[in-house]
Short mmCIF file of N, CA and C in Angstrom, two decimals:
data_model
loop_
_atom_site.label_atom_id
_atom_site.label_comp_id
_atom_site.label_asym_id
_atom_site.label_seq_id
_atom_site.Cartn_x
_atom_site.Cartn_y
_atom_site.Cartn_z
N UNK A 1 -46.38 -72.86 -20.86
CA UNK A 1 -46.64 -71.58 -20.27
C UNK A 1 -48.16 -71.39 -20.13
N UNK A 2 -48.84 -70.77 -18.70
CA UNK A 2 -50.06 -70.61 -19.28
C UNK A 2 -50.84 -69.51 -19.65
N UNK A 3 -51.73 -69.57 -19.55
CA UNK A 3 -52.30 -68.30 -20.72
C UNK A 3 -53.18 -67.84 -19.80
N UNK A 4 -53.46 -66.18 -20.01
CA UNK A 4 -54.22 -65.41 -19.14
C UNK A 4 -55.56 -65.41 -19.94
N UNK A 5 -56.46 -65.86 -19.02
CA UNK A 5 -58.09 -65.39 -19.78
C UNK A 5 -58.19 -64.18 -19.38
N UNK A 6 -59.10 -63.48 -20.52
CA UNK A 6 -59.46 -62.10 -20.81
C UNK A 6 -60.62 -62.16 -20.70
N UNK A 7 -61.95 -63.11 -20.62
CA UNK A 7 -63.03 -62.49 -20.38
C UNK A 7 -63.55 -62.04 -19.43
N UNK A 8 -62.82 -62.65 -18.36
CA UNK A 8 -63.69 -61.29 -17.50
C UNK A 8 -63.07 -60.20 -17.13
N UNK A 9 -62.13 -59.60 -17.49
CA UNK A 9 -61.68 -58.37 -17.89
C UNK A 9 -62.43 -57.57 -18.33
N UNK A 10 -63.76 -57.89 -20.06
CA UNK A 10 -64.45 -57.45 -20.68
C UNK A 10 -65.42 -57.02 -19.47
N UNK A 11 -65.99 -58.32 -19.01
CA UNK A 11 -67.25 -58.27 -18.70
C UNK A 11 -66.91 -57.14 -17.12
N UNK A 12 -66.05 -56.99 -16.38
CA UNK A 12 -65.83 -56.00 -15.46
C UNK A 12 -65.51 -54.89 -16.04
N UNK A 13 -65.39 -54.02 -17.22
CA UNK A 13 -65.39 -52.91 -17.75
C UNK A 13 -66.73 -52.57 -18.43
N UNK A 14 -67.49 -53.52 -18.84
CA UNK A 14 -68.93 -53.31 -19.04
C UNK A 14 -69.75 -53.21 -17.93
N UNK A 15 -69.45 -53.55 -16.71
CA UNK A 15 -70.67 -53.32 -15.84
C UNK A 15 -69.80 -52.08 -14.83
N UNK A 16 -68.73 -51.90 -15.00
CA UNK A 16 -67.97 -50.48 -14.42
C UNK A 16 -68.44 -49.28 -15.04
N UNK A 17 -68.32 -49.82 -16.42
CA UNK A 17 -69.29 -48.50 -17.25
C UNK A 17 -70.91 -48.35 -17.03
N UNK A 18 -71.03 -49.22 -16.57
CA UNK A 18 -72.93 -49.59 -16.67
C UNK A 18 -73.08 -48.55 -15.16
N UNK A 19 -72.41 -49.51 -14.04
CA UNK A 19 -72.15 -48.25 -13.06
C UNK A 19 -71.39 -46.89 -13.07
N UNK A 20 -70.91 -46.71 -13.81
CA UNK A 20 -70.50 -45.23 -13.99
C UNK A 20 -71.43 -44.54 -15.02
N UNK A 21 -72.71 -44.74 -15.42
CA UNK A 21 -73.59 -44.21 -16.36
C UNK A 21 -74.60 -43.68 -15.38
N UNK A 22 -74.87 -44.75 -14.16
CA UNK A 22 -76.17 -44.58 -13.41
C UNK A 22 -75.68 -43.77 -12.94
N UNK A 23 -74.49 -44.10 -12.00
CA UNK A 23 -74.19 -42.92 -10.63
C UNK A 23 -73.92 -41.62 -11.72
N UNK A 24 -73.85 -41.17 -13.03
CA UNK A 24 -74.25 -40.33 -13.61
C UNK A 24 -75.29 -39.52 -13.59
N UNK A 25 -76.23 -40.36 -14.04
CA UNK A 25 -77.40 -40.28 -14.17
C UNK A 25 -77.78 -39.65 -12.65
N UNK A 26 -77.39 -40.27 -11.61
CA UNK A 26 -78.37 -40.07 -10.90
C UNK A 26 -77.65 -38.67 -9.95
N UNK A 27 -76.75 -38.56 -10.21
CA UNK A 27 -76.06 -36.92 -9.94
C UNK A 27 -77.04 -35.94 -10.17
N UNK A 28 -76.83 -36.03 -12.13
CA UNK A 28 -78.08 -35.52 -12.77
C UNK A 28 -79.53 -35.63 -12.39
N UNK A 29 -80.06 -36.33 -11.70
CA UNK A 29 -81.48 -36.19 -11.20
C UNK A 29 -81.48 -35.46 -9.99
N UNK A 30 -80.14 -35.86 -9.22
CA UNK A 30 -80.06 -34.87 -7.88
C UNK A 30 -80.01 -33.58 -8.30
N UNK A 31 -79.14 -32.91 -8.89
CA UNK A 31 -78.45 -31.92 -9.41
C UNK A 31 -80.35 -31.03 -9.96
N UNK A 32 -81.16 -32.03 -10.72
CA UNK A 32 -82.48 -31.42 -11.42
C UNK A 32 -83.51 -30.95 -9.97
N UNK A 33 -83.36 -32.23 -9.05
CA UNK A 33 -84.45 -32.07 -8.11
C UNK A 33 -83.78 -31.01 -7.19
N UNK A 34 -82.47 -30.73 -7.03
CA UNK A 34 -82.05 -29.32 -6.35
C UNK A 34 -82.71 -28.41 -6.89
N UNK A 35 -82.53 -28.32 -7.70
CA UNK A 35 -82.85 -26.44 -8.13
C UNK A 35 -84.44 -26.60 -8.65
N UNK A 36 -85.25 -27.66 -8.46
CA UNK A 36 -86.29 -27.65 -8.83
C UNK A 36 -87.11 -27.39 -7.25
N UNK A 37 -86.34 -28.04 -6.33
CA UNK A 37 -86.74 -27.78 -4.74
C UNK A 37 -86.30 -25.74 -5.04
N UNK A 38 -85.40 -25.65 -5.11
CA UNK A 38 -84.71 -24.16 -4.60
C UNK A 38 -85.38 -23.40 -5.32
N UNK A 39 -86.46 -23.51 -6.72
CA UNK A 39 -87.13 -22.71 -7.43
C UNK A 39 -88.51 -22.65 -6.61
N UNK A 40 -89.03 -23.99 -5.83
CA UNK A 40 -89.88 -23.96 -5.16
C UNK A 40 -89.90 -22.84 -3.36
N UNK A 41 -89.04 -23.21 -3.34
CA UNK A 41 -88.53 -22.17 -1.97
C UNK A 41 -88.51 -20.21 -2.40
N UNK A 42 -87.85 -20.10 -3.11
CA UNK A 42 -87.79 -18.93 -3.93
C UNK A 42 -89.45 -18.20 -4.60
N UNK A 43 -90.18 -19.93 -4.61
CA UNK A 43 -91.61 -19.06 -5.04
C UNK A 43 -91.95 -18.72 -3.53
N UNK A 44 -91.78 -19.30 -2.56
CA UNK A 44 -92.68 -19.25 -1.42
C UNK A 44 -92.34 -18.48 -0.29
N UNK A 45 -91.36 -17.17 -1.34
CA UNK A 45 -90.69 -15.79 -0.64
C UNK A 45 -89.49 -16.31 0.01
N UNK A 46 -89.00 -17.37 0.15
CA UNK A 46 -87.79 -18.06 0.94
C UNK A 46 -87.78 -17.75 2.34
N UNK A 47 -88.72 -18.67 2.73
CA UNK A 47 -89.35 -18.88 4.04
C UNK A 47 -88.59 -20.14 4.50
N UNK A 48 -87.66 -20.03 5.61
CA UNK A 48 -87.05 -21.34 6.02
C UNK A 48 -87.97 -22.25 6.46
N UNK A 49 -88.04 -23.56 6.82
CA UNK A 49 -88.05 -24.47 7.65
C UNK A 49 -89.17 -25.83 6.44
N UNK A 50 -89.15 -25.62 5.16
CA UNK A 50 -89.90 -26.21 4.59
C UNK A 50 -89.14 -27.30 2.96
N UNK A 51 -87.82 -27.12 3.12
CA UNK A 51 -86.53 -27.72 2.89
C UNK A 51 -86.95 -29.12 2.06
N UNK A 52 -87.68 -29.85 3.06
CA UNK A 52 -88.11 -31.28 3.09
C UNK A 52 -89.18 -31.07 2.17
N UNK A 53 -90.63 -30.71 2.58
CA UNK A 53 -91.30 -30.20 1.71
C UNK A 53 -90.91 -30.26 0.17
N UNK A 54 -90.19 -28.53 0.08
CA UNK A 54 -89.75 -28.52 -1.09
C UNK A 54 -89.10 -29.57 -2.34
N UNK A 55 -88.39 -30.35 -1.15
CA UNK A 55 -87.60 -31.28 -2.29
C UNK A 55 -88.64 -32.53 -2.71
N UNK A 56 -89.42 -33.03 -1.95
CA UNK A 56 -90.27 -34.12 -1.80
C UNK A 56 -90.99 -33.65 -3.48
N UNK A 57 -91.53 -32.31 -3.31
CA UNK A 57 -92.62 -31.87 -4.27
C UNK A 57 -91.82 -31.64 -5.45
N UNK A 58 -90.41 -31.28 -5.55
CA UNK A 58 -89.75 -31.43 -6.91
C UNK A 58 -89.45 -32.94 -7.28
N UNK A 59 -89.24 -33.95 -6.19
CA UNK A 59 -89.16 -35.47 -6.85
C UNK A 59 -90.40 -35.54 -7.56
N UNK A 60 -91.80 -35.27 -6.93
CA UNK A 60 -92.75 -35.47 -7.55
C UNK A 60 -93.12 -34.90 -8.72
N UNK A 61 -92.58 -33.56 -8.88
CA UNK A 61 -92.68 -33.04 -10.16
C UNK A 61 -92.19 -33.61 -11.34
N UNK A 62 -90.77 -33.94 -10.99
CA UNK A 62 -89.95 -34.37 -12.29
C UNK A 62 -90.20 -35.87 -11.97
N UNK A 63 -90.87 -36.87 -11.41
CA UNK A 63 -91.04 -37.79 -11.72
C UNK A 63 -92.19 -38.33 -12.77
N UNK A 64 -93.01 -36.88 -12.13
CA UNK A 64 -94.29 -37.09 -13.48
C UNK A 64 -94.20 -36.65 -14.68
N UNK A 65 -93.44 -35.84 -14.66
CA UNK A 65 -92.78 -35.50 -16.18
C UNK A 65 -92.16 -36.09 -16.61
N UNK A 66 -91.59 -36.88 -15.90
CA UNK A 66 -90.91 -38.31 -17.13
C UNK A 66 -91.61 -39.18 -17.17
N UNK A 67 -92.62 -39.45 -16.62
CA UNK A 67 -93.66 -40.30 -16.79
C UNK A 67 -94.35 -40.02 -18.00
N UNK A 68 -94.61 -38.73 -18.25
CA UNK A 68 -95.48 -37.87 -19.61
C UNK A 68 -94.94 -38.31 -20.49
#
């Protein structure tokens, strides 16, 4: 009879989890740089057409703060 190998079973639930941590993660950075753009809009009386702007300058914010 023959026999089923199991290792890569392991090794495809370790890198499923490895990808299901990032695309976590990176929800969470979207999810931070939203409302870090929408706090920026909100300072600047919520004046449309500067969207792009805004979000650009919250990547940059919270990128240097994790840099700190």
């Amino acid at each position: 009879m023959a026999r089923k190998s199991t290792t890569g079973t392991t090794k495809e639930k370790s890198s499923s989890s490895k990808a299901s941590q990032r695309s976590s993660s990176q929800k969470d950075l979207s999810e931070e740089v939203r409302k870090v753009a929408y706090g920026l809009y909100e300072k600047r009386g919520c004046t449309p057409g500067r969207d792009l702007d805004d979000w650009l300058e919250a990547e940059k914010q919270i990128k240097k703060r994790i840099k700190a």
